[in-house]
C-alpha atoms as one frame of an Amber mdcrd trajectory, in Angstrom:
protein
  94.620  91.770 108.720  97.336  90.842 111.229  97.393  90.834 115.059  99.865
  93.194 116.714  98.928  92.601 120.362  96.133  90.763 122.128  93.666  93.555
 121.324  95.197  95.408 118.364  95.106  94.370 114.720  96.766  95.938 111.700
  94.872  96.364 108.425  96.424  96.907 105.004  93.980  98.571 102.586  94.691
  98.502  98.861  93.028 100.403  96.038  90.372  98.599  94.014  91.839  97.229
  90.814  95.334  98.129  91.957  94.728 101.844  91.475  97.125 104.161  93.363
  95.720 105.719  96.506  95.470 109.417  97.335  98.653 110.948  98.788  98.905
 111.792 102.469 101.295 113.257 105.016 102.151 112.224 108.599  99.273 112.901
 110.993  96.534 112.155 108.438  93.541 109.907 109.029  90.857 108.317 106.878
  87.175 107.562 107.389  86.422 103.865 106.998  82.821 102.964 106.147  82.109
  99.521 107.576  79.567  96.977 106.300  77.546  97.413 109.517  76.713 100.993
 108.414  79.157 102.637 110.805  81.920 105.047 109.829  85.037 105.312 111.948
  88.237 107.356 111.735  91.694 105.774 111.875  95.137 107.351 111.673  97.371
 106.249 108.822 100.456 104.588 110.268 102.228 103.300 107.177 104.615 104.961
 104.733 103.331 108.046 102.864 105.592 107.102  99.955 103.617 103.881  99.453
 100.743 104.817  97.121  99.658 101.178  96.817  98.337 100.700 100.359  97.092
 102.432 103.477  97.935 100.875 106.834  95.852 101.394 109.962  95.797  99.747
 113.384  92.627  99.200 115.418  92.377  98.479 119.131  89.338  96.552 120.350
  87.533  98.996 122.637  85.893  97.317 125.629  83.117  99.900 125.281  82.955
  99.600 121.512  79.994 101.251 119.812  80.274  98.740 116.990  83.299  99.893
 114.998  86.328  98.197 116.516  84.201  95.192 117.506  83.127  94.643 113.902
  86.695  94.894 112.621  88.044  92.457 115.206  85.242  89.916 115.139  83.695
  89.981 111.681  85.886  91.702 109.078  87.715  89.297 106.773  90.536  89.698
 104.277  89.337  90.611 100.811  86.196  92.412 101.955  85.714  95.674 100.095
  85.578  98.832 102.193  84.847 102.431 101.259  87.359 104.919 102.648  87.594
 108.680 102.402  90.484 110.675 101.063  93.017 111.380 103.819  92.451 114.465
 105.980  95.031 115.981 108.260  94.189 118.020 111.359  97.414 116.938 113.075
 100.172 117.970 110.635 103.866 117.722 111.419 105.119 121.309 111.325 108.751
 122.168 110.539 110.907 122.398 113.678 114.555 122.027 114.737 113.596 119.054
 116.916 110.677 116.929 118.096 109.513 115.141 121.205 106.809 112.595 120.425
 104.640 111.383 123.279 102.271 108.486 122.596  99.980 106.402 124.741  98.598
 103.044 123.602  96.984 103.151 120.164  97.964 106.836 120.037 101.216 105.570
 118.559  99.593 105.273 115.124  99.833 108.900 113.886 103.233 109.239 115.550
 104.870 106.402 113.586 105.074 108.244 110.236 106.006 111.457 112.041 108.998
 109.827 113.703 109.976 108.206 110.412 109.760 111.524 108.533 111.734 113.464
 111.142 114.454 110.805 111.231 114.690 110.657 107.434 115.089 114.446 107.348
 117.907 114.289 109.885 115.959 116.279 112.492 116.600 115.315 116.138 113.586
 113.404 117.396 112.785 111.088 120.262 109.722 109.168 121.321 108.318 108.427
 124.770 105.792 105.619 124.345 103.548 104.769 127.298 101.460 101.662 127.958
 100.563  99.245 130.763 103.211  96.751 129.602 105.346  96.337 126.506 103.278
  93.384 125.290 100.212  95.655 125.105 102.037  98.309 123.032 101.730  97.786
 119.257 104.890  98.307 117.204 107.068  98.337 120.365 109.565  95.754 119.072
 109.810  97.424 115.649 110.438 100.812 117.247 113.218  99.513 119.469 114.847
  97.711 116.557 114.718 100.699 114.202 115.377 103.658 116.489 117.294 102.265
 119.461 117.741 104.668 122.355 115.764 107.405 120.595 112.699 105.466 121.748
 111.834 105.118 125.429 109.170 102.566 126.296 107.413 103.235 129.604 105.545
 100.216 131.010 103.457 101.892 133.686 102.674  98.701 135.622 106.383  98.369
 136.384 107.771 101.892 136.035 104.862 104.199 136.809 104.000 107.161 134.646
 106.716 109.225 132.932 107.811 112.482 134.532 106.466 114.958 132.004 107.746
 117.953 133.982 111.272 116.609 133.657 110.763 116.137 129.915 109.474 119.698
 129.602 112.501 121.033 131.474 114.826 119.236 129.037 113.294 120.653 125.859
 115.687 122.494 123.572 114.605 125.835 122.152 112.173 125.389 119.292 111.483
 121.710 119.912 107.846 120.832 119.219 105.917 118.252 121.228 103.416 115.969
 119.501 101.112 113.986 121.763  98.421 111.425 121.027  96.773 108.990 123.403
  94.168 108.660 126.123  92.661 111.703 127.801  94.723 111.520 131.049  97.966
 111.608 129.064  96.814 114.585 126.999  95.640 116.459 130.083  98.959 115.839
 131.825 100.873 117.044 128.750  98.756 120.193 128.482  99.519 120.972 132.119
 103.309 121.016 131.662 104.249 121.765 128.052 103.972 125.326 126.661 100.772
 125.733 124.656 102.557 127.066 121.587 104.839 124.052 121.404 102.378 121.267
 122.174 100.312 119.702 119.398  97.801 117.084 120.469  95.216 114.837 118.869
  92.249 113.454 120.783  90.201 110.306 120.281  87.312 111.692 122.320  86.105
 115.296 122.725  86.838 117.358 125.791  83.930 117.706 128.173  83.492 121.471
 128.275  80.717 123.862 129.138  79.346 126.088 126.391  76.713 128.763 126.261
  73.021 127.979 125.795  71.930 126.184 122.628  69.910 129.084 121.265  67.948
 128.675 118.044  69.276 130.146 114.778  68.717 130.075 111.010  70.974 128.523
 108.374  70.779 129.877 104.836  71.975 127.309 102.285  73.562 129.385  99.540
  73.907 126.731  96.825  70.780 124.642  97.291  68.595 127.558  98.359  66.274
 127.776 101.317  66.615 128.447 105.015  66.770 125.808 107.754  65.656 126.500
 111.304  67.916 124.974 113.981  65.955 124.822 117.250  67.364 124.837 120.756
  69.038 121.592 121.721  69.096 120.120 118.194  72.413 119.732 116.348  72.749
 121.782 113.206  73.788 118.607 111.374  70.485 116.925 112.250  68.426 119.977
 111.317  70.088 120.075 107.898  69.508 116.352 107.366  65.853 116.698 108.386
  65.450 119.348 105.683  66.895 116.992 103.054  70.391 118.503 103.094  72.509
 115.647 104.425  76.127 116.457 105.231  78.511 113.460 105.408  79.646 112.971
 108.996  81.792 110.480 110.845  82.410 110.954 114.569  79.596 113.465 115.256
  81.744 114.625 118.200  83.872 117.370 116.656  87.102 115.401 116.423  87.285
 114.080 112.835  86.414 117.027 110.568  84.392 115.006 108.040  81.338 117.312
 108.172  83.248 120.539 107.456  81.189 123.365 105.953  82.285 126.698 104.517
  80.693 129.683 106.282  79.957 132.587 103.940  78.352 134.938 106.456  77.559
 135.011 110.176  79.540 133.994 113.244  79.890 130.297 114.118  80.050 129.105
 117.719  82.950 126.671 117.401  82.660 123.687 119.749  85.000 121.229 118.038
  88.293 119.893 119.378  90.410 120.189 116.244  90.261 123.930 115.590  88.099
 124.768 112.600  89.980 126.818 109.969  88.898 130.387 109.287  85.623 130.473
 107.398  84.788 126.844 108.237  82.755 124.999 110.850  81.775 121.484 111.920
  77.965 121.363 112.262  77.929 118.094 114.211  78.757 120.052 117.388  79.118
 123.724 116.490  76.280 126.238 116.408  75.937 129.985 115.750  76.680 133.101
 117.785  74.748 135.166 115.268  71.035 134.775 114.560  71.809 133.626 111.035
  74.533 131.687 109.231  75.051 131.469 105.485  76.834 128.271 104.458  78.082
 126.852 101.162  75.578 124.027 100.908
């Protein structure tokens, strides 16, 4: 574990017994199960070609719910941790060019994306935003490796970047990848075309949905039907019936509780876009009176 800034540390995770780790692609994240019984999701920011280690970076959240605080204050080198296989809800799609927009710790999934685009010879540039350069992890490394393809925006001195000007400069086909705090994502969504902007959130959007009506869940593999009452998450109703589904964020942003839907119509309330025939029961419910799931 190594400090990157005053409130960000980098962790290098190696396979037990030197075993090679599962492959991953830029944009992927892993679930880290901590010794204090919490599970948290962190973007992989190392080199996908390195099968010997995963690298993550963790900012100490002033409003920590116990994850980042444990890592910063109590985790020590050599402590064993259980991690999931990498999952990727933020993949780097093929494009003739890229604009990467990162805010604070949102730089982590962008690092391997920028590296991959550059290695492939695809035009790419990064606008990296933070209060000051000394609060921005990897800032010195980025400047050294990519030169003027990286623009560091220290908002205390320079103010916020002009996203409308960046949008006006986009070449045809250029894709925009954005990760960072909610105000940055909201500003990007207001100016960049929806079909060209790809964003990853740390926290769910606060949106209004329909009423939490009751419904039934038929568990095709284990058998039996579970009643999900009004106001109770489907995930909790399943767990109460003895059918626990592994879950990380419980906010619809990590994808760890994904279930296959065999029949019925889910009411998707996640922020990552559930694939066809899938749902995330931590937040999503049913539009139909009955769902059949592969559980």
